[in-house]
Coordinates of C-alpha atoms in Angstrom, one line a residue:
X837 CA 47.4 -8.5 14.5
X838 CA 44.8 -9.4 17.1
X839 CA 44.4 -5.8 18.2
X840 CA 44.0 -4.7 14.5
X841 CA 41.3 -7.3 14.0
X842 CA 39.4 -6.1 17.1
X843 CA 39.6 -2.5 15.8
X844 CA 38.2 -3.6 12.5
X845 CA 35.3 -5.4 14.1
X846 CA 34.5 -2.4 16.3
X847 CA 34.6 -0.1 13.4
X848 CA 32.1 -2.2 11.5
X849 CA 29.9 -2.3 14.6
X850 CA 30.0 1.4 15.1
X851 CA 29.3 2.2 11.4
X852 CA 26.5 -0.3 11.4
X853 CA 24.8 1.4 14.3
X854 CA 25.2 4.8 12.7
X855 CA 23.7 3.7 9.5
X856 CA 21.1 1.3 10.8
X857 CA 17.4 2.1 11.0
X858 CA 16.3 3.4 14.4
X859 CA 15.0 0.9 17.0
X860 CA 11.3 0.2 16.8
X861 CA 9.2 1.8 19.5
X862 CA 8.4 -0.2 22.7
X863 CA 4.9 -1.3 23.6
X864 CA 2.6 1.5 24.9
X865 CA 2.9 1.6 28.7
X866 CA 1.2 4.9 29.5
X867 CA -2.1 6.5 28.4
X868 CA -2.1 9.4 25.9
X869 CA -4.7 12.2 25.3
X870 CA -4.5 14.3 22.2
X871 CA -6.4 17.5 23.0
X872 CA -7.8 20.2 20.7
X873 CA -7.0 18.9 17.2
X874 CA -9.3 18.8 14.3
X875 CA -9.9 15.0 14.0
X876 CA -10.4 13.5 10.6
X877 CA -12.1 10.3 11.5
X878 CA -11.5 8.6 8.2
X879 CA -15.2 7.8 7.5
X880 CA -16.0 11.3 6.1
X881 CA -16.6 12.9 9.5
X882 CA -14.7 15.6 11.2
X883 CA -14.6 16.6 14.9
X884 CA -13.4 20.1 15.7
X885 CA -11.7 20.6 19.0
X886 CA -11.5 16.9 19.6
X887 CA -10.2 14.6 22.3
X888 CA -8.6 11.3 21.5
X889 CA -7.5 9.0 24.3
X890 CA -5.7 5.7 23.9
X891 CA -4.4 3.0 26.2
X892 CA -2.7 -0.3 25.6
X893 CA -2.6 0.4 21.9
X894 CA -6.3 0.9 21.5
X895 CA -8.5 4.0 21.3
X896 CA -10.7 4.4 24.3
X897 CA -12.3 7.7 23.7
X898 CA -12.9 9.7 20.5
X899 CA -15.2 12.8 20.7
X900 CA -15.5 16.3 21.8
X901 CA -12.8 17.8 24.1
X902 CA -13.9 17.5 27.7
X903 CA -11.4 17.6 30.6
X904 CA -13.2 14.9 32.5
X905 CA -12.3 12.3 29.8
X906 CA -8.6 13.3 29.6
X907 CA -6.1 10.9 31.1
X908 CA -2.4 10.1 30.9
X909 CA 0.1 12.3 29.1
X910 CA -1.6 15.3 27.5
X911 CA -0.6 16.3 24.0
X912 CA -1.8 19.8 23.1
X913 CA -2.7 19.7 19.4
X914 CA -4.8 22.9 19.3
X915 CA -4.7 24.2 15.7
X916 CA -3.4 20.9 14.4
X917 CA -5.0 18.0 12.7
X918 CA -5.1 14.3 13.6
X919 CA -5.6 11.5 11.1
X920 CA -5.7 7.7 11.0
X921 CA -2.4 6.2 9.7
X922 CA -2.4 6.3 6.0
X923 CA -2.4 2.9 4.2
X924 CA -0.5 2.2 1.0
X925 CA -2.1 -0.6 -1.0
X926 CA -0.4 -2.6 -3.8
X927 CA 3.3 -1.7 -3.1
X928 CA 6.5 -3.7 -3.2
X929 CA 7.8 -1.7 -0.3
X930 CA 10.5 -3.6 1.7
X931 CA 11.0 -6.1 -1.2
X932 CA 13.8 -4.1 -2.8
X933 CA 16.3 -1.5 -1.5
X934 CA 18.3 -0.3 -4.5
X935 CA 16.8 -0.7 -7.9
X936 CA 20.2 -0.8 -9.7
X937 CA 21.5 -3.6 -7.4
X938 CA 19.9 -6.9 -8.3
X939 CA 20.9 -8.5 -5.0
X940 CA 18.6 -6.1 -3.1
X941 CA 15.6 -6.9 -5.3
X942 CA 13.3 -9.7 -4.1
X943 CA 9.8 -8.9 -5.5
X944 CA 9.7 -11.2 -8.5
X945 CA 10.2 -15.0 -8.3
X946 CA 11.1 -17.3 -11.2
X947 CA 8.0 -18.9 -12.7
X948 CA 4.6 -18.0 -14.0
X949 CA 1.8 -19.5 -11.8
X950 CA 3.0 -18.9 -8.2
X951 CA 0.0 -18.5 -5.8
X952 CA 2.0 -20.4 -3.1
X953 CA 4.8 -17.8 -3.1
X954 CA 4.5 -15.5 0.0
X955 CA 5.9 -12.0 -0.3
X956 CA 6.0 -11.5 3.5
X957 CA 8.9 -13.9 3.9
X958 CA 11.1 -11.5 1.8
X959 CA 9.9 -8.3 3.5
X960 CA 12.7 -6.3 5.1
X961 CA 11.4 -4.4 8.1
X962 CA 14.7 -2.6 8.4
X963 CA 14.7 -1.1 4.9
X964 CA 15.9 2.4 4.7
X965 CA 13.1 3.1 2.3
X966 CA 10.4 1.9 4.8
X967 CA 11.5 4.4 7.4
X968 CA 11.0 7.3 5.0
X969 CA 7.2 6.6 4.9
X970 CA 6.4 7.6 8.4
X971 CA 7.2 11.3 8.3
X972 CA 4.4 11.7 5.7
X973 CA 1.9 9.6 7.8
X974 CA 2.1 6.4 5.8
X975 CA 2.1 3.8 8.6
X976 CA 0.6 0.7 7.0
X977 CA 1.3 -1.0 3.7
X978 CA 0.2 -4.0 1.6
X979 CA 3.4 -5.8 0.6
X980 CA 2.8 -7.1 -2.9
X981 CA 4.9 -9.4 -5.2
X982 CA 5.4 -8.7 -8.9
X983 CA 5.9 -10.7 -12.1
X984 CA 4.5 -13.7 -13.8
X985 CA 0.8 -14.4 -14.4
X986 CA 0.1 -15.3 -10.7
X987 CA 2.7 -13.4 -8.7
X988 CA 2.0 -14.8 -5.3
X989 CA 0.4 -13.6 -2.1
X990 CA 0.6 -10.2 -0.4
X991 CA 0.4 -9.4 3.3
X992 CA -0.4 -6.2 5.2
X993 CA 2.2 -4.8 7.6
X994 CA 2.7 -1.8 10.0
X995 CA 5.8 0.1 9.3
X996 CA 7.7 0.1 12.6
X997 CA 8.9 -3.4 13.4
X998 CA 12.0 -5.6 14.1
X999 CA 11.0 -8.2 11.5
X1000 CA 8.1 -9.4 9.4
X1001 CA 6.6 -11.4 12.2
X1002 CA 6.3 -8.3 14.3
X1003 CA 5.1 -6.2 11.4
X1004 CA 2.3 -8.3 10.0
X1005 CA -1.3 -7.2 10.5
X1006 CA -3.1 -9.4 7.9
X1007 CA -1.1 -12.4 6.8
X1008 CA -1.5 -13.6 3.2
X1009 CA -4.4 -11.3 2.5
X1010 CA -4.7 -11.8 -1.2
X1011 CA -3.4 -13.7 -4.3
X1012 CA -2.3 -11.4 -7.2
X1013 CA -3.0 -12.0 -10.8
X1014 CA -1.6 -10.1 -13.8
X1015 CA -4.4 -10.3 -16.4
X1016 CA -3.2 -10.3 -20.1
X1017 CA -3.6 -7.1 -22.1
X1018 CA -6.0 -7.0 -25.1
X1019 CA -3.4 -5.0 -27.0
X1020 CA 0.3 -5.5 -27.6
X1021 CA 3.3 -3.9 -29.2
X1022 CA 5.9 -5.5 -31.5
X1023 CA 9.4 -6.0 -30.2
X1024 CA 11.1 -3.1 -32.0
X1025 CA 14.6 -4.5 -31.1
X1026 CA 13.7 -7.5 -33.3
X1027 CA 12.5 -5.3 -36.2
X1028 CA 8.8 -5.9 -35.4
X1029 CA 6.2 -3.2 -35.7
X1030 CA 6.2 -1.3 -32.4
X1031 CA 2.7 0.3 -32.9
X1032 CA -0.2 -0.8 -30.6
X1033 CA -2.4 -3.5 -32.1
X1034 CA -4.8 -6.3 -30.9
X1035 CA -3.1 -9.0 -28.9
X1036 CA -3.6 -12.2 -31.0
X1037 CA -2.7 -14.3 -27.9
X1038 CA -5.2 -12.7 -25.6
X1039 CA -7.9 -15.4 -25.6
X1040 CA -5.3 -18.1 -25.3
X1041 CA -3.7 -16.4 -22.2
X1042 CA -7.1 -15.9 -20.6
X1043 CA -7.9 -19.6 -21.1
X1044 CA -4.6 -20.6 -19.5
X1045 CA -5.6 -18.7 -16.4
X1046 CA -9.2 -20.1 -16.2
X1047 CA -7.9 -23.6 -16.9
X1048 CA -5.4 -23.3 -14.0
X1049 CA -8.2 -22.3 -11.6
X1050 CA -10.5 -25.0 -12.9
X1051 CA -7.9 -27.7 -12.4
X1052 CA -7.1 -26.3 -8.9
X1053 CA -10.8 -26.5 -8.0
X1054 CA -11.0 -30.1 -9.2
X1055 CA -7.8 -31.0 -7.3
X1056 CA -9.1 -29.4 -4.1
X1057 CA -12.4 -31.3 -4.3
X1058 CA -10.6 -34.6 -4.9
X1059 CA -8.0 -36.8 -3.3
X1060 CA -5.3 -34.1 -3.6
X1061 CA -2.7 -36.5 -5.0
X1062 CA -0.1 -36.1 -6.2
X1063 CA 0.6 -33.1 -3.9
X1064 CA 0.4 -29.8 -5.8
X1065 CA 1.4 -26.7 -3.8
X1066 CA 0.2 -24.0 -6.2
X1067 CA -3.3 -25.6 -6.3
X1068 CA -3.4 -26.0 -2.5
X1069 CA -2.5 -22.3 -2.2
X1070 CA -5.8 -21.4 -3.8
X1071 CA -8.0 -23.2 -1.2
X1072 CA -8.8 -20.0 0.7
X1073 CA -9.6 -18.3 -2.6
X1074 CA -12.4 -20.8 -3.4
X1075 CA -13.7 -20.7 0.2
X1076 CA -13.9 -16.9 0.0
X1077 CA -11.6 -16.2 2.9
X1078 CA -8.8 -14.9 0.7
X1079 CA -9.1 -12.2 -1.9
X1080 CA -7.9 -12.2 -5.5
X1081 CA -6.4 -8.9 -6.7
X1082 CA -6.5 -8.8 -10.5
X1083 CA -4.1 -6.3 -12.1
X1084 CA -6.0 -5.4 -15.3
X1085 CA -6.4 -2.6 -17.8
X1086 CA -9.0 -1.9 -20.5
X1087 CA -12.7 -2.2 -20.5
X1088 CA -12.9 -5.5 -22.4
X1089 CA -10.3 -7.1 -20.1
X1090 CA -12.2 -5.9 -17.0
X1091 CA -15.5 -7.4 -18.3
X1092 CA -13.6 -10.7 -19.0
X1093 CA -12.2 -10.7 -15.4
X1094 CA -15.6 -10.3 -13.8
X1095 CA -17.4 -12.7 -16.1
X1096 CA -14.7 -15.4 -15.8
X1097 CA -14.4 -15.3 -12.1
X1098 CA -18.2 -15.4 -11.7
X1099 CA -18.2 -18.6 -13.7
X1100 CA -15.5 -20.0 -11.4
X1101 CA -17.7 -18.9 -8.4
X1102 CA -14.9 -16.7 -7.1
X1103 CA -16.6 -13.6 -5.8
X1104 CA -14.0 -11.9 -3.6
X1105 CA -12.1 -10.1 -6.2
X1106 CA -10.5 -6.6 -6.4
X1107 CA -9.5 -4.8 -9.6
X1108 CA -6.1 -3.1 -9.5
X1109 CA -5.1 -0.2 -11.7
X1110 CA -8.2 -0.8 -13.9
X1111 CA -7.7 1.8 -16.6
X1112 CA -11.0 2.2 -18.4
X1113 CA -13.1 1.2 -15.4
X1114 CA -15.2 4.3 -15.8
X1115 CA -16.6 2.9 -19.1
X1116 CA -17.9 -0.3 -17.4
X1117 CA -18.6 1.2 -14.0
X1118 CA -22.2 -0.3 -13.8
X1119 CA -20.8 -3.8 -14.2
X1120 CA -18.2 -3.2 -11.5
X1121 CA -20.8 -1.8 -9.1
X1122 CA -23.4 -4.4 -9.7
X1123 CA -20.8 -7.1 -8.9
X1124 CA -19.7 -5.3 -5.8
X1125 CA -16.0 -5.2 -6.9
X1126 CA -13.7 -2.6 -5.3
X1127 CA -11.0 -0.8 -7.4
X1128 CA -7.5 0.0 -6.3
X1129 CA -6.5 2.9 -8.5
X1130 CA -3.0 3.6 -9.8
X1131 CA -1.2 6.8 -8.7
X1132 CA -2.9 9.9 -10.0
X1133 CA 0.3 11.6 -11.3
X1134 CA 0.4 10.0 -14.7
X1135 CA -0.5 10.6 -18.3
X1136 CA -3.7 9.4 -19.9
X1137 CA -3.6 6.1 -21.6
X1138 CA -4.7 7.3 -25.0
X1139 CA -4.3 10.4 -27.1
X1140 CA -8.1 11.0 -27.3
X1141 CA -8.5 11.1 -23.5
X1142 CA -8.8 14.2 -21.4
X1143 CA -5.4 15.3 -20.0
X1144 CA -6.8 15.3 -16.5
X1145 CA -8.7 12.0 -16.6
X1146 CA -6.2 10.3 -14.2
X1147 CA -6.7 13.1 -11.7
X1148 CA -10.5 12.8 -11.9
X1149 CA -10.8 9.0 -11.9
X1150 CA -11.4 8.7 -8.2
X1151 CA -14.3 11.1 -8.2
X1152 CA -15.8 9.5 -11.3
X1153 CA -15.8 6.0 -9.8
X1154 CA -16.8 7.2 -6.3
X1155 CA -19.8 9.0 -7.7
X1156 CA -20.8 5.7 -9.4
X1157 CA -20.9 4.0 -6.0
X1158 CA -17.7 2.0 -6.3
X1159 CA -15.4 1.4 -3.3
X1160 CA -12.1 3.1 -4.4
X1161 CA -8.7 2.7 -2.9
X1162 CA -5.2 3.9 -3.9
X1163 CA -2.2 1.8 -4.7
X1164 CA 1.4 2.6 -5.5
X1165 CA 2.5 0.3 -8.4
X1166 CA 4.7 1.9 -11.1
X1167 CA 8.1 3.5 -11.6
X1168 CA 10.0 4.2 -8.4
X1169 CA 7.1 2.7 -6.5
X1170 CA 8.9 2.0 -3.3
X1171 CA 10.4 5.5 -3.0
X1172 CA 7.2 7.2 -4.2
X1173 CA 5.0 5.4 -1.7
X1174 CA 5.9 8.2 0.8
X1175 CA 3.9 10.6 -1.5
X1176 CA 0.7 8.6 -1.0
X1177 CA -1.2 11.5 0.7
X1178 CA -0.3 13.9 -2.1
X1179 CA -1.7 11.6 -4.8
X1180 CA -4.9 11.5 -2.8
X1181 CA -4.6 15.3 -2.5
X1182 CA -4.6 15.6 -6.3
X1183 CA -7.9 13.7 -6.4
X1184 CA -9.3 16.3 -4.0
X1185 CA -8.0 19.1 -6.2
X1186 CA -9.9 17.6 -9.1
X1187 CA -13.4 17.4 -7.6
X1188 CA -13.3 14.7 -5.0
X1189 CA -14.5 15.8 -1.6
X1190 CA -11.5 16.3 0.7
X1191 CA -12.7 13.9 3.4
X1192 CA -13.5 11.3 0.7
X1193 CA -9.9 11.7 -0.5
X1194 CA -8.8 10.9 3.1
X1195 CA -11.1 7.9 3.1
X1196 CA -9.4 6.5 -0.1
X1197 CA -6.1 6.0 1.8
X1198 CA -7.6 5.2 5.2
X1199 CA -11.0 3.4 5.6
X1200 CA -11.4 2.4 2.0
X1201 CA -8.0 0.8 1.7
X1202 CA -8.6 -0.8 5.1
X1203 CA -11.9 -2.3 3.9
X1204 CA -10.3 -3.6 0.7
X1205 CA -7.3 -5.1 2.5
X1206 CA -9.5 -6.7 5.2
X1207 CA -8.1 -4.8 8.2
X1208 CA -11.0 -2.3 8.8
X1209 CA -12.0 -4.1 12.1
X1210 CA -8.6 -3.0 13.5
X1211 CA -7.7 0.2 11.8
X1212 CA -8.5 2.8 9.0
X1213 CA -10.7 5.1 11.2
X1214 CA -10.4 6.8 14.5
X1215 CA -13.0 4.8 16.5
X1216 CA -13.1 3.4 20.0
X1217 CA -11.8 -0.1 20.1
X1218 CA -9.5 0.2 17.0
X1219 CA -5.8 0.4 17.0
X1220 CA -4.3 3.7 18.0
X1221 CA -2.5 4.0 14.7
X1222 CA -2.6 7.7 13.9
X1223 CA -0.6 10.9 13.5
X1224 CA -0.7 14.6 14.2
X1225 CA 0.0 17.1 11.4
X1226 CA 0.6 20.8 11.6
X1227 CA -1.9 21.3 8.7
X1228 CA -3.7 19.5 5.9
X1229 CA -2.0 16.1 5.5
X1230 CA -2.9 15.9 1.8
X1231 CA -0.9 19.0 1.0
X1232 CA 2.9 18.6 0.8
X1233 CA 3.3 22.2 2.0
X1234 CA 1.5 21.7 5.3
X1235 CA 1.9 17.9 6.0
X1236 CA 4.4 18.5 8.8
X1237 CA 4.0 15.7 11.3
X1238 CA 4.8 16.3 15.0
X1239 CA 3.8 12.9 16.5
X1240 CA 2.9 9.5 15.1
X1241 CA 1.7 6.3 16.8
X1242 CA 1.4 2.7 15.6
X1243 CA -0.8 0.6 17.9
X1244 CA -0.2 3.1 20.6
X1245 CA 3.5 3.1 20.4
X1246 CA 5.1 6.5 19.9
X1247 CA 7.3 6.0 16.9
X1248 CA 10.4 7.9 15.7
X1249 CA 10.0 10.2 12.7
X1250 CA 13.8 10.4 12.1
X1251 CA 15.2 9.0 8.9
X1252 CA 18.5 9.2 7.1
X1253 CA 16.8 11.9 5.0
X1254 CA 15.8 14.1 7.9
X1255 CA 19.3 13.7 9.4
X1256 CA 20.9 14.9 6.1
X1257 CA 18.4 17.8 6.0
X1258 CA 19.3 18.9 9.5
X1259 CA 23.0 18.5 8.8
X1260 CA 23.0 20.7 5.7
X1261 CA 20.5 23.2 7.1
X1262 CA 22.9 23.8 10.0
X1263 CA 25.8 24.1 7.5
X1264 CA 24.2 26.9 5.5
X1265 CA 22.8 28.6 8.7
X1266 CA 26.3 29.2 9.9
X1267 CA 27.6 30.7 6.6

């Protein structure tokens, strides 16, 4: 019986190691030089025949290829392309593993006003879904809660870590609010009219949000008794050191968001999704409000809109002078986050300059998430978080990554998907 028990334990141990995510890369101990690649800096600039050198996790040289500046291990990238690590904003990556299994879903807490709930505590660095991001160049993500009126706080992580403490880059970067819709549909399952009509409760819902912030401001400027955790969680919002991401759609709702937060003297806001933003672009620009767009691969909101409006939205807003980033909220959002570069590629196919499309998922997202001092561009002094692609990284046909680094650590590009691909490729090769 004892031997049988030992065999069972060993079997679980072996199977666990077979199925587990690969071990995170160790700290960089030797210098690297990437030689000859076309370097996409992430700020709109390109360097042909470039040289990138990094040591102790930081870039020490970025410029033209000269042998005198090469040091450490040489990586010949002639004919290839090097990019900053792509950054996925507004994603619940690592907060759920299998959509159909409730026990693996931890992105939505019970309650309605939860600014004190921190998504980072629930982040699973060993998620099988997380490891599938890296072969497409997605190396950083903003882990965002869902649900309620105030969902909680997000944090920004790098995607090769033992746990959330190792992963975090920007802790509790923003509070997320779901702004009410100006329109609603009836509940057809209760026999109500399911057509779209004005939301009768819109004003009441908006007043509830502004009242909550007003009471929090009063509480924070007073004796703070009795203790109120949700109110205390907004202290950094009022001081301007923490951002407010407002998930909102429709031009009237966008105008209401900006006007109401101006009255509350909260300036550091970001609009998320923001369907209809092109109709109130001047207001958004004049208030210096960035926009995190939804994925480009979707249908227009209304029947009278151009079929390709979602594809052109990044160019429209960029041309208006608005800082635009790209988020991943929506159906299958965790699994689809690996396609981040291809959504940006669609914006490029519909008029946006190719390097500006790269900026949307590198330097622009970095600025909006407050990590641009560390990453987002290939510049001396910043983290060596980057990858080498065989071709255009925004094209799924040519985004074939040979090497990737996070903070100078050479990371594995193997996943359970690549293992299955190799396995069945060999099967049919031998037939």
